[in-house]
Amino acid sequence: DSGVTQTPKHLITATGQRVTLRCSPRSGDLSVYWYQQSLDQGLQFLIQYYNGEERAKGNILERFSAQQFPDLHSELNLSSLELGDSALYFCASSVEGWAGTDTQYFGPGTRLTVL
Amino acid sequence: AQSVTQLGSHVSVSEGALVLLRCNYSSSVPPYLFWYVQYPNQGLQLLLKYTSAATLVKGINGFEAEFKKSETSFHLTKPSAHMSDAAEYFCAVSETGGATNKLIFGTGTLLAVQP
């Protein structure tokens, strides 16, 4: 158990819908990252927050957005869903969020299926 | 930009045999390298990381990796495979610079262990 929690574990929805994925980081970690894992794209970085502020953006679609709240939990919002958005979405957390030596601890993921 | 390449998307070994999973990196600066393991239907678990303190890095579950600058490699090894090692293994580099340390992952190697 990494100490990172994600809810829900599974999500099945229809095209055009909007969903929210939730992540609680390990106690003491200030940085949260979101990654997407799909068969065709592999594991890709989406976005990072540090202590409530956006730190870095990767290959995140405009239909996707995220935020980190004062209690440090984070939410990833996916809207106007398409079939291709079906994937496993991971949240990770770390203490600092900038040092290369900083270890990222991953949650169990949310599996999103868009029908 | 930094990147990692994993040679061999599938590797099969017999129980008790040597495990060798290959990872080569590309980086213009000293890299910070990681190996993660993903068991079926689970999140990513850190096996080990290279942070320039020592070129031979020992990790959990008997795995180790050696950083070789001349070969730009960070291959993962285990002397004797166990059935429980069957999983997918990801090599990653921390893309530092600016205020982030996002991970850039390789495409993964699925390890099968035959009895």
Coordinates of C-alpha atoms in Angstrom, one line a residue:
Chain A
D1 CA 0.0 0.0 0.0
S2 CA 1.6 3.2 -1.2
G3 CA -0.5 5.5 0.9
V4 CA -2.0 7.2 -2.1
T5 CA -5.7 6.6 -2.5
Q6 CA -7.9 7.0 -5.6
T7 CA -11.6 6.8 -6.1
P8 CA -13.5 5.4 -7.8
K9 CA -11.7 2.2 -8.7
H10 CA -13.8 1.7 -11.8
L11 CA -15.9 4.1 -13.8
I12 CA -18.1 3.2 -16.8
T13 CA -19.8 6.0 -18.6
A14 CA -21.0 7.1 -22.1
T15 CA -19.5 9.3 -24.7
G16 CA -20.1 13.0 -24.2
Q17 CA -20.4 12.7 -20.4
R18 CA -18.2 14.3 -17.7
V19 CA -16.5 12.5 -14.8
T20 CA -14.4 13.4 -11.8
L21 CA -11.5 11.3 -10.5
R22 CA -10.3 11.9 -7.0
C23 CA -6.9 11.4 -5.4
S24 CA -5.6 11.7 -1.9
P25 CA -1.8 12.0 -1.6
R26 CA 0.4 10.3 1.1
S27 CA 0.5 12.2 4.3
G28 CA 3.1 14.9 4.1
D29 CA 3.3 14.9 0.3
L30 CA 2.7 18.3 -1.3
S31 CA 2.9 17.4 -4.9
V32 CA 0.4 15.4 -6.9
Y33 CA 0.8 14.1 -10.4
W34 CA -1.7 12.6 -12.9
Y35 CA -0.7 10.0 -15.5
Q36 CA -2.7 8.2 -18.1
Q37 CA -2.0 4.6 -19.1
S38 CA -3.5 3.3 -22.4
L39 CA -2.6 0.5 -24.8
D40 CA -1.7 2.9 -27.7
Q41 CA -0.1 5.7 -25.7
G42 CA 1.5 3.9 -22.9
L43 CA 2.1 5.8 -19.6
Q44 CA 1.9 9.5 -20.2
F45 CA 2.2 12.4 -17.8
L46 CA -0.8 14.7 -17.7
I47 CA -0.4 17.4 -15.1
Q48 CA 1.3 18.2 -11.8
Y49 CA 0.3 20.3 -8.8
Y50 CA 2.3 21.5 -5.9
N51 CA 0.6 22.8 -2.8
G52 CA -2.4 23.9 -4.7
E53 CA -0.7 25.4 -7.7
E54 CA -0.2 24.0 -11.2
R55 CA 3.4 23.1 -11.6
A56 CA 3.7 21.4 -15.0
K57 CA 1.5 20.2 -17.9
G58 CA 2.0 17.4 -20.2
N59 CA -0.1 15.9 -23.0
I60 CA -3.4 16.9 -21.4
L61 CA -6.3 17.5 -23.6
E62 CA -8.2 20.8 -23.3
R63 CA -11.3 18.8 -22.3
F64 CA -9.4 17.6 -19.2
S65 CA -8.7 19.8 -16.2
A66 CA -7.4 19.3 -12.7
Q67 CA -7.1 21.1 -9.4
Q68 CA -5.5 20.6 -6.0
F69 CA -7.5 21.7 -2.9
P70 CA -6.3 23.2 0.3
D71 CA -6.3 19.8 2.0
L72 CA -4.0 18.7 -0.8
H73 CA -6.4 16.2 -2.4
S74 CA -6.7 16.5 -6.2
E75 CA -9.4 16.0 -8.7
L76 CA -9.1 15.3 -12.4
N77 CA -12.1 16.3 -14.5
L78 CA -12.7 14.7 -17.9
S79 CA -15.5 16.2 -20.0
S80 CA -17.0 15.5 -23.4
L81 CA -15.7 12.0 -23.1
E82 CA -14.7 10.1 -26.2
L83 CA -14.1 6.4 -26.7
G84 CA -10.4 7.1 -26.9
D85 CA -10.4 8.4 -23.3
S86 CA -10.9 4.9 -22.0
A87 CA -7.7 4.2 -20.0
L88 CA -6.2 3.7 -16.5
Y89 CA -5.6 7.0 -14.8
F90 CA -3.0 7.1 -12.0
C91 CA -2.4 9.6 -9.4
A92 CA 1.1 9.8 -7.8
S93 CA 2.4 12.0 -5.0
S94 CA 5.8 13.1 -3.7
V95 CA 7.2 15.3 -1.0
E96 CA 8.8 18.1 -3.0
G97 CA 7.8 17.9 -6.7
W98 CA 10.9 19.3 -8.2
A99 CA 14.0 17.3 -7.3
G100 CA 15.1 14.4 -9.5
T101 CA 15.7 12.3 -6.5
D102 CA 12.2 12.8 -5.2
T103 CA 10.2 9.5 -5.4
Q104 CA 6.7 9.4 -6.8
Y105 CA 4.4 7.0 -5.0
F106 CA 1.5 5.8 -7.2
G107 CA -2.1 5.0 -6.3
P108 CA -4.0 1.9 -7.5
G109 CA -5.6 3.8 -10.4
T110 CA -9.0 4.5 -11.7
R111 CA -10.1 2.5 -14.7
L112 CA -12.3 4.5 -17.0
T113 CA -14.4 2.9 -19.7
V114 CA -16.2 5.1 -22.1
L115 CA -19.0 3.3 -24.1
Chain B
A1 CA 14.2 16.3 -23.9
Q2 CA 14.9 13.2 -21.9
S3 CA 13.7 9.7 -22.8
V4 CA 14.1 6.1 -22.1
T5 CA 13.9 3.1 -24.4
Q6 CA 13.0 -0.4 -23.2
L7 CA 14.2 -3.2 -25.6
G8 CA 11.9 -6.2 -25.6
S9 CA 8.2 -5.7 -24.9
H10 CA 8.0 -9.3 -23.8
V11 CA 10.6 -11.4 -21.9
S12 CA 10.1 -15.0 -20.9
V13 CA 12.4 -16.8 -18.4
S14 CA 12.3 -20.1 -16.5
E15 CA 11.9 -20.1 -12.8
G16 CA 15.4 -19.8 -11.3
A17 CA 17.0 -18.2 -14.4
L18 CA 18.6 -14.8 -14.6
V19 CA 16.3 -11.9 -15.3
L20 CA 17.6 -9.1 -17.5
L21 CA 15.4 -6.3 -18.6
R22 CA 17.0 -3.6 -20.7
C23 CA 16.6 0.2 -20.5
N24 CA 18.6 2.8 -22.4
Y25 CA 18.3 6.5 -21.7
S26 CA 18.8 9.7 -23.6
S27 CA 19.6 12.8 -21.6
S28 CA 21.8 15.9 -22.0
V29 CA 22.1 16.2 -18.2
P30 CA 22.9 13.6 -15.5
P31 CA 19.7 11.6 -15.3
Y32 CA 17.7 10.3 -12.4
L33 CA 16.4 6.9 -13.4
F34 CA 13.7 4.7 -11.9
W35 CA 12.4 1.1 -12.3
Y36 CA 8.8 0.5 -11.4
V37 CA 6.8 -2.8 -11.4
Q38 CA 3.1 -3.1 -12.1
Y39 CA 1.4 -6.3 -11.1
P40 CA -1.9 -7.2 -12.8
N41 CA -4.7 -4.8 -11.8
Q42 CA -2.5 -2.8 -9.5
G43 CA -0.6 0.5 -9.4
L44 CA 3.1 1.1 -10.0
Q45 CA 5.5 0.1 -7.2
L46 CA 9.0 1.5 -7.0
L47 CA 11.7 -1.2 -7.4
L48 CA 14.7 1.1 -7.2
K49 CA 16.1 4.4 -8.3
Y50 CA 19.5 5.9 -9.4
T51 CA 20.3 9.3 -8.0
S52 CA 24.1 9.4 -8.8
A53 CA 25.2 8.2 -5.3
A54 CA 26.3 4.8 -6.6
T55 CA 26.3 3.1 -10.0
L56 CA 25.0 -0.2 -8.7
V57 CA 21.6 0.2 -7.1
K58 CA 19.9 -2.5 -5.1
G59 CA 16.2 -2.5 -4.9
I60 CA 13.4 -4.6 -3.4
N61 CA 12.6 -8.3 -4.1
G62 CA 16.3 -9.0 -5.0
F63 CA 16.4 -6.7 -8.0
E64 CA 19.3 -4.5 -8.9
A65 CA 20.3 -2.2 -11.7
E66 CA 23.7 -0.8 -12.9
F67 CA 24.0 2.7 -14.3
K68 CA 26.5 2.7 -17.2
K69 CA 27.1 6.2 -18.5
S70 CA 29.3 5.0 -21.4
E71 CA 26.5 2.8 -22.6
T72 CA 23.6 5.1 -21.5
S73 CA 22.0 2.1 -19.9
F74 CA 20.3 1.2 -16.7
H75 CA 19.4 -2.5 -17.1
L76 CA 17.4 -4.3 -14.4
T77 CA 18.6 -7.7 -13.2
K78 CA 17.7 -10.5 -10.8
P79 CA 19.9 -13.6 -10.4
S80 CA 17.1 -16.0 -10.0
A81 CA 13.5 -15.5 -11.2
H82 CA 10.6 -16.4 -9.1
M83 CA 7.0 -17.0 -10.3
S84 CA 5.9 -14.0 -8.3
D85 CA 8.1 -11.8 -10.5
A86 CA 5.7 -12.1 -13.4
A87 CA 4.6 -8.5 -14.0
E88 CA 5.2 -5.5 -16.2
Y89 CA 8.3 -3.5 -15.6
F90 CA 8.7 0.2 -16.5
C91 CA 11.9 2.2 -16.7
A92 CA 11.5 5.9 -16.2
V93 CA 13.6 9.1 -16.2
S94 CA 12.8 12.2 -14.2
E95 CA 12.6 15.2 -16.5
T96 CA 13.9 17.9 -14.2
G97 CA 14.4 21.5 -15.1
G98 CA 12.1 24.3 -14.2
A99 CA 9.9 23.4 -11.3
T100 CA 9.0 19.9 -12.1
N101 CA 10.3 16.3 -11.9
K102 CA 7.7 14.6 -14.0
L103 CA 8.4 11.0 -15.0
I104 CA 8.9 10.0 -18.6
F105 CA 8.2 6.3 -19.0
G106 CA 9.4 3.6 -21.4
T107 CA 6.9 1.4 -23.1
G108 CA 7.3 -1.4 -20.5
T109 CA 8.5 -5.0 -20.6
L110 CA 6.1 -7.8 -19.7
L111 CA 8.0 -10.5 -17.8
A112 CA 6.7 -14.1 -17.9
V113 CA 8.2 -16.7 -15.6
Q114 CA 7.8 -20.3 -16.7
P115 CA 7.7 -23.1 -14.2

